[in-house]
Amino acid sequence: MRSSIAFVVSFCLLGRVSGQVNSFDQCKIHVERILNGTETHGPINNETIEEYGYIYHGPVAGINPDFPRPKLLTITREGCQALCGLNDPDYYWVTDISLTLSIVSNWVIPIIALLAVLPYESSDGSESKTTRLKETWAKILRISGHLLNWLGSPQTALTAVFFNIEQMRMCLVAAKQPETDAEEQYTTRRELKRDAYYVLCCIGQYQLPEDTDCFLDGLLYSLFRPLCKPVGEEHDTDERRRTAEAWTTELLRAMARQMRASRRRGVWPTFASIILFFVAYGVSVALAFSNDMGDRTTTHSLAYGILISWLPLLVLFAILDRNPNSAERTRTLIFRWMWNGRAVKAWENDLTMQTPNWWSPAKRKKPQAKSERHQNPKSFPDRRQTAQKYPQAILDEVHGQETSLACSQQTRSPPTNWDCIPGRFIGQGREIGYNGLTYEIVSAVRDKSGENLWRLINNRNMTRTEFKFLFPPHEHRPPASWWFLSVISLLLVLFEIGMAVMMSSTVPTVGVGCRSGLYIIYALLTTGTWVLHLFPWFRRQGFWAKVFGYGLCLLATLCLTFTTFASFSGVLKNCICRAGFSGYLDFEEAEFYRKKEHFDVTKWWWIAAILGAFPVIMLFMIAVVLIMLLQPLWQDDAECEWIDNGAAGENSRSGGRQEDIQGADMKWLD
């Protein structure tokens, strides 16, 4: 870390103490010599230069009214192009390579470090070479899409991350809710609630499938069957009910252990990238306000840092909203776990079934009966139609399980509904849109226990009533908290961009120029995507909505990329950009602009620098507090202080002995 800081500081200092004569300084000397009659420029001399209109005598924005206007030499944009020949960019690496290196080390390297720690997907490495190659290209495309969403629409990405964290907070509150004496006979201990809500948090980061009925039917039973009491007193001593409860409890605990084990680690080391950004910010502030080293280039460099200040915020909260090491492996386990949950539910409600139809790897290997496919083609989805929608591991398992269901004569379970399989991982702003499965479920079961919870997970009509926002025509209707966090995300990004515009536009020539204009264009493009994601038709992510959304994100990302390139290349160092929309320019240095009797721009630079850093520092502290507060949700039972670990081995509320019940089939963990 110390070496990185030393690298940043040394190059920044190097860029200030070495370099060639500035092209605009040469232009100033040339114009002054024309005015005093010692030089000419073709037909232009000290007498004809006024006739050409190259000298600007109009008002100058931002200058002290008491300053004598004739003492400030200003020329028009056309005069700069004609007299100085600065139509082509004055690249830094041509005139002063150390300046390019100083900006790269100060900002580009910290930004690359931040981009490197964003939550990209990881492969479990279990595919064959051919499959792995295809998956690699697919992964590159997915990562490109994620980067477009993160960089091209930070407002919507922050909205998704903030709302995911809000859903995690709701789950933690629900898991820690104390149990009353009346509920004690209906609910298990807190560790089961914590497991259920943590699993729900993880599943909530996957795309909601097409058949919401089927998905919720399996999910609710698998999550909350261990936490509820069957309706009717005759079930209190029913061995079948107690066995189903024991099986679902064992499956839930195993699933929670798997998700905690696969959760991305290394939260605290990632903070090094954030610290490096803070160091770069501090160095830029020091350079911009230094009387010896500061100039308009260092000020524009600081403005660029303020512009991109939302990136460490996105990384900070994406660290908190961690994704699994292998999203597809976790998705496969979710599919197997919900398969077994539906199997236990079918077994519990069908007294003629001897054993549940557990998931088993051996079922994949059974040949598919052509006669069965011909008789019931809907039960056997066409691989060609679904190959792009689901990973190969789930394709193999679903086809194998359906074949087994069709061929088995011992069970009466219906064939698998293809559309109830969870979709791809979309957590941490990977896709634009509202994803509130966790919020809806927590809100529906928050005040339910015992028989009410039993009715909810077994009565489909009641399920549709409780989760109406997950069904048409109210599909994907966000709650008030989502709207609030969405507005906060918008204001946060626009505030940082606004501070960058303030700093850049107050560097004379005062007014909107190429740099501040790029910042404004980036703000408009990203805000356009944010506005679109508020509409229900866009949140459903149809094909043309996706194309249009990705198009806006691509334009915004290209704008940000060009802005980054311009910050260290000098491509905007020309007459057009120096004059901006004002149409004129001067040749003074930063020291002249800082003096109160001239422009006194320092006060505006300080305001932009301090206000731009405030949200980053404040939210950094909030993220640290949230990590400590939400940590019990993903901790092991032995590490969680508010779990009664001494009672971990006690029997459940039914009074039955666990050793009398055969354990659930755990082949699904292979």
Coordinates of C-alpha atoms in Angstrom, one line a residue, residues 357-631:
N357 CA -38.9 -38.5 -5.1
W358 CA -35.5 -37.2 -4.0
W359 CA -33.1 -35.6 -6.5
S360 CA -30.4 -38.1 -7.4
P361 CA -27.4 -37.9 -9.8
A362 CA -28.3 -41.4 -11.0
K363 CA -31.5 -40.2 -12.5
R364 CA -29.6 -38.2 -15.1
K365 CA -28.1 -41.3 -16.5
K366 CA -31.4 -43.0 -17.2
P367 CA -32.3 -43.1 -21.0
Q368 CA -35.1 -41.0 -22.0
A369 CA -38.1 -42.9 -23.3
K370 CA -39.1 -41.8 -26.7
S371 CA -42.6 -43.0 -26.2
E372 CA -42.9 -40.9 -23.1
R373 CA -41.7 -37.8 -24.9
H374 CA -44.1 -38.5 -27.7
Q375 CA -47.1 -38.9 -25.3
N376 CA -46.3 -35.9 -23.2
P377 CA -44.0 -33.5 -25.2
K378 CA -44.7 -30.5 -22.8
S379 CA -42.9 -32.3 -20.0
F380 CA -39.7 -32.6 -22.1
P381 CA -38.6 -29.1 -23.2
D382 CA -36.6 -28.8 -26.4
R383 CA -32.9 -28.3 -25.5
R384 CA -32.4 -26.1 -28.5
Q385 CA -35.1 -23.6 -27.3
T386 CA -33.7 -23.5 -23.8
A387 CA -29.9 -23.8 -24.3
Q388 CA -29.3 -20.1 -24.0
K389 CA -31.7 -19.6 -21.1
Y390 CA -30.3 -22.1 -18.6
P391 CA -26.8 -23.4 -17.9
Q392 CA -25.7 -26.8 -19.0
A393 CA -25.7 -28.3 -15.5
I394 CA -29.4 -27.4 -15.0
L395 CA -30.3 -28.6 -18.5
D396 CA -28.8 -32.0 -17.8
E397 CA -30.5 -32.3 -14.4
V398 CA -33.9 -31.2 -15.5
H399 CA -34.0 -33.5 -18.5
G400 CA -32.8 -36.3 -16.4
Q401 CA -35.3 -35.7 -13.6
E402 CA -38.2 -35.4 -16.0
T403 CA -37.2 -38.7 -17.6
S404 CA -37.1 -40.3 -14.2
L405 CA -40.5 -38.9 -13.3
A406 CA -42.0 -40.1 -16.5
C407 CA -40.5 -43.6 -16.1
S408 CA -41.0 -44.0 -12.3
Q409 CA -44.1 -46.0 -11.2
Q410 CA -43.5 -45.4 -7.5
T411 CA -44.3 -41.7 -7.3
R412 CA -47.2 -39.5 -8.3
S413 CA -45.4 -36.2 -8.5
P414 CA -46.3 -34.1 -11.5
P415 CA -43.6 -33.5 -14.1
T416 CA -41.3 -30.6 -13.6
N417 CA -42.6 -27.2 -14.7
W418 CA -39.7 -25.8 -16.8
D419 CA -40.7 -22.2 -16.2
C420 CA -40.4 -22.4 -12.4
I421 CA -36.6 -22.7 -12.4
P422 CA -34.9 -19.6 -11.0
G423 CA -33.4 -17.3 -13.6
R424 CA -29.9 -15.9 -14.0
F425 CA -28.0 -14.0 -11.2
I426 CA -28.9 -10.3 -11.5
G427 CA -27.7 -9.0 -8.1
Q428 CA -25.7 -5.9 -7.5
G429 CA -27.1 -3.9 -10.4
R430 CA -26.1 -6.4 -13.1
E431 CA -29.4 -5.7 -14.8
I432 CA -31.7 -2.7 -14.9
G433 CA -35.0 -3.1 -13.1
Y434 CA -36.8 -3.8 -9.9
N435 CA -36.1 -7.1 -8.1
G436 CA -38.1 -7.3 -5.0
L437 CA -38.8 -11.0 -4.3
T438 CA -37.2 -10.9 -0.9
Y439 CA -39.1 -7.7 0.1
E440 CA -42.5 -9.2 -0.9
I441 CA -41.9 -12.5 0.9
V442 CA -40.6 -10.9 4.1
S443 CA -43.5 -8.4 4.1
A444 CA -46.0 -11.3 3.6
V445 CA -44.7 -13.6 6.4
R446 CA -43.5 -11.0 8.8
D447 CA -46.6 -11.2 11.1
K448 CA -47.5 -14.8 10.4
S449 CA -46.7 -18.0 12.4
G450 CA -48.2 -21.3 13.2
E451 CA -51.4 -22.1 11.4
N452 CA -51.4 -18.8 9.4
L453 CA -48.0 -19.6 8.0
W454 CA -49.1 -23.1 7.2
R455 CA -52.1 -21.9 5.2
L456 CA -49.8 -19.4 3.3
I457 CA -47.4 -22.1 2.1
N458 CA -50.2 -24.6 1.2
N459 CA -53.0 -22.5 -0.1
R460 CA -52.3 -21.3 -3.6
N461 CA -55.2 -18.8 -3.6
M462 CA -53.9 -17.3 -0.4
T463 CA -50.4 -17.2 -1.9
R464 CA -51.7 -15.2 -4.9
T465 CA -53.5 -12.8 -2.5
E466 CA -50.4 -12.2 -0.4
F467 CA -48.0 -11.9 -3.3
K468 CA -50.2 -10.0 -5.7
F469 CA -47.4 -7.7 -6.7
L470 CA -45.5 -10.6 -8.1
F471 CA -48.3 -11.5 -10.5
P472 CA -49.9 -9.7 -13.5
P473 CA -51.5 -7.1 -13.8
H474 CA -49.5 -5.6 -10.9
E475 CA -46.3 -7.2 -12.0
H476 CA -43.1 -5.8 -10.5
R477 CA -44.7 -2.9 -8.6
P478 CA -41.9 -1.5 -6.4
P479 CA -42.6 -0.4 -2.8
A480 CA -42.1 3.1 -1.4
S481 CA -38.6 2.2 -0.1
W482 CA -37.4 1.3 -3.6
W483 CA -38.6 4.7 -5.0
F484 CA -36.9 6.5 -2.1
L485 CA -33.6 4.7 -2.6
S486 CA -33.9 5.3 -6.4
V487 CA -34.2 9.0 -5.9
I488 CA -31.3 9.0 -3.4
S489 CA -29.2 7.2 -6.0
L490 CA -30.0 9.7 -8.7
L491 CA -29.3 12.7 -6.5
L492 CA -26.0 11.2 -5.3
V493 CA -24.6 10.7 -8.8
L494 CA -25.9 14.0 -10.2
F495 CA -24.5 15.8 -7.1
E496 CA -21.0 14.4 -7.8
I497 CA -21.3 15.3 -11.5
G498 CA -22.6 18.7 -10.6
M499 CA -19.5 19.4 -8.4
A500 CA -17.3 18.3 -11.3
V501 CA -19.1 20.7 -13.6
M502 CA -18.7 23.5 -11.1
M503 CA -15.0 23.0 -10.8
S504 CA -14.3 22.5 -14.5
S505 CA -16.5 25.4 -15.7
T506 CA -14.9 27.9 -13.2
V507 CA -11.4 27.3 -14.7
P508 CA -11.2 30.3 -17.1
T509 CA -12.5 30.7 -19.6
V510 CA -15.4 30.7 -17.2
G511 CA -18.4 28.8 -18.6
V512 CA -19.4 25.5 -20.1
G513 CA -16.6 24.1 -22.2
C514 CA -15.7 20.7 -23.7
R515 CA -14.9 19.0 -20.4
S516 CA -17.9 20.3 -18.4
G517 CA -20.0 19.7 -21.5
L518 CA -18.9 16.0 -21.5
Y519 CA -19.8 15.8 -17.8
I520 CA -23.3 17.2 -18.6
I521 CA -23.8 14.8 -21.5
Y522 CA -22.8 11.9 -19.3
A523 CA -25.3 13.1 -16.7
L524 CA -28.1 13.3 -19.2
L525 CA -27.4 9.8 -20.7
T526 CA -27.3 8.1 -17.3
T527 CA -30.3 9.9 -16.1
G528 CA -32.2 8.9 -19.2
T529 CA -31.7 5.2 -18.3
W530 CA -32.8 5.9 -14.7
V531 CA -36.0 7.6 -16.0
L532 CA -36.7 4.6 -18.2
H533 CA -36.3 2.0 -15.5
L534 CA -39.1 3.7 -13.5
F535 CA -41.7 2.6 -16.1
P536 CA -43.3 -0.9 -15.7
W537 CA -43.0 -1.8 -19.3
F538 CA -39.3 -1.2 -19.2
R539 CA -38.8 -3.1 -15.9
R540 CA -40.3 -6.2 -17.5
Q541 CA -37.2 -6.1 -19.7
G542 CA -38.7 -6.9 -23.1
F543 CA -36.4 -7.3 -26.1
W544 CA -36.6 -3.8 -27.4
A545 CA -36.5 -2.3 -23.9
K546 CA -33.3 -4.1 -23.4
V547 CA -31.9 -2.9 -26.7
F548 CA -32.8 0.7 -26.0
G549 CA -31.5 0.5 -22.4
Y550 CA -28.2 -1.1 -23.4
G551 CA -27.9 1.5 -26.2
L552 CA -28.1 4.4 -23.7
C553 CA -25.7 2.6 -21.3
L554 CA -23.3 2.1 -24.2
L555 CA -23.4 5.8 -25.2
A556 CA -22.9 6.8 -21.6
T557 CA -20.0 4.4 -21.2
L558 CA -18.3 5.6 -24.4
C559 CA -18.7 9.2 -23.1
L560 CA -17.1 8.3 -19.8
T561 CA -14.3 6.4 -21.6
F562 CA -13.6 9.4 -23.8
T563 CA -13.6 11.7 -20.8
T564 CA -11.1 9.5 -19.1
F565 CA -8.9 9.4 -22.2
A566 CA -9.1 13.2 -22.5
S567 CA -8.0 13.7 -18.9
F568 CA -4.5 12.3 -19.5
S569 CA -4.1 12.8 -23.3
G570 CA -4.6 16.5 -23.9
V571 CA -7.1 15.8 -26.7
L572 CA -9.2 18.8 -25.5
K573 CA -6.3 21.2 -25.3
N574 CA -7.2 23.3 -28.4
C575 CA -8.7 26.6 -29.2
I576 CA -12.3 25.3 -29.5
C577 CA -12.3 23.7 -26.1
R578 CA -10.3 26.5 -24.4
A579 CA -12.8 29.0 -25.6
G580 CA -15.9 26.9 -24.9
F581 CA -19.3 28.4 -25.4
S582 CA -18.0 31.8 -24.4
G583 CA -16.2 32.2 -27.7
Y584 CA -13.1 33.8 -26.3
L585 CA -10.0 32.8 -24.2
D586 CA -7.1 34.3 -22.3
F587 CA -3.5 33.1 -21.7
E588 CA -3.1 33.6 -17.9
E589 CA -1.9 30.9 -15.4
A590 CA -3.6 29.4 -12.4
E591 CA -1.9 31.8 -10.0
F592 CA -3.5 34.7 -11.8
Y593 CA -7.0 33.1 -11.5
R594 CA -6.6 32.4 -7.7
K595 CA -6.1 36.0 -6.7
K596 CA -9.1 37.8 -5.3
E597 CA -8.5 40.9 -7.3
H598 CA -8.7 38.8 -10.5
F599 CA -11.0 35.8 -10.6
D600 CA -10.8 34.3 -7.1
V601 CA -11.7 30.8 -8.4
T602 CA -10.2 29.2 -5.3
K603 CA -13.5 29.5 -3.4
W604 CA -15.4 27.6 -6.0
W605 CA -12.7 24.9 -6.3
W606 CA -12.8 24.5 -2.5
I607 CA -16.6 24.2 -2.4
A608 CA -16.5 21.6 -5.2
A609 CA -13.7 19.6 -3.6
I610 CA -15.1 19.5 -0.1
L611 CA -18.7 18.8 -1.1
G612 CA -17.6 16.2 -3.7
A613 CA -15.7 14.3 -1.0
F614 CA -18.4 14.5 1.7
P615 CA -20.8 11.8 0.3
V616 CA -17.9 9.4 -0.3
I617 CA -16.6 9.7 3.2
M618 CA -20.0 9.7 4.8
L619 CA -21.2 6.6 2.9
F620 CA -17.8 4.9 3.5
M621 CA -18.6 5.1 7.3
I622 CA -22.2 4.0 6.7
A623 CA -20.9 0.9 4.7
V624 CA -18.6 -0.1 7.5
V625 CA -21.4 0.2 10.1
L626 CA -23.7 -1.8 7.9
I627 CA -21.2 -4.6 7.4
M628 CA -20.9 -5.0 11.2
L629 CA -24.7 -4.8 11.6
L630 CA -25.6 -7.3 8.9
Q631 CA -22.8 -9.7 9.5

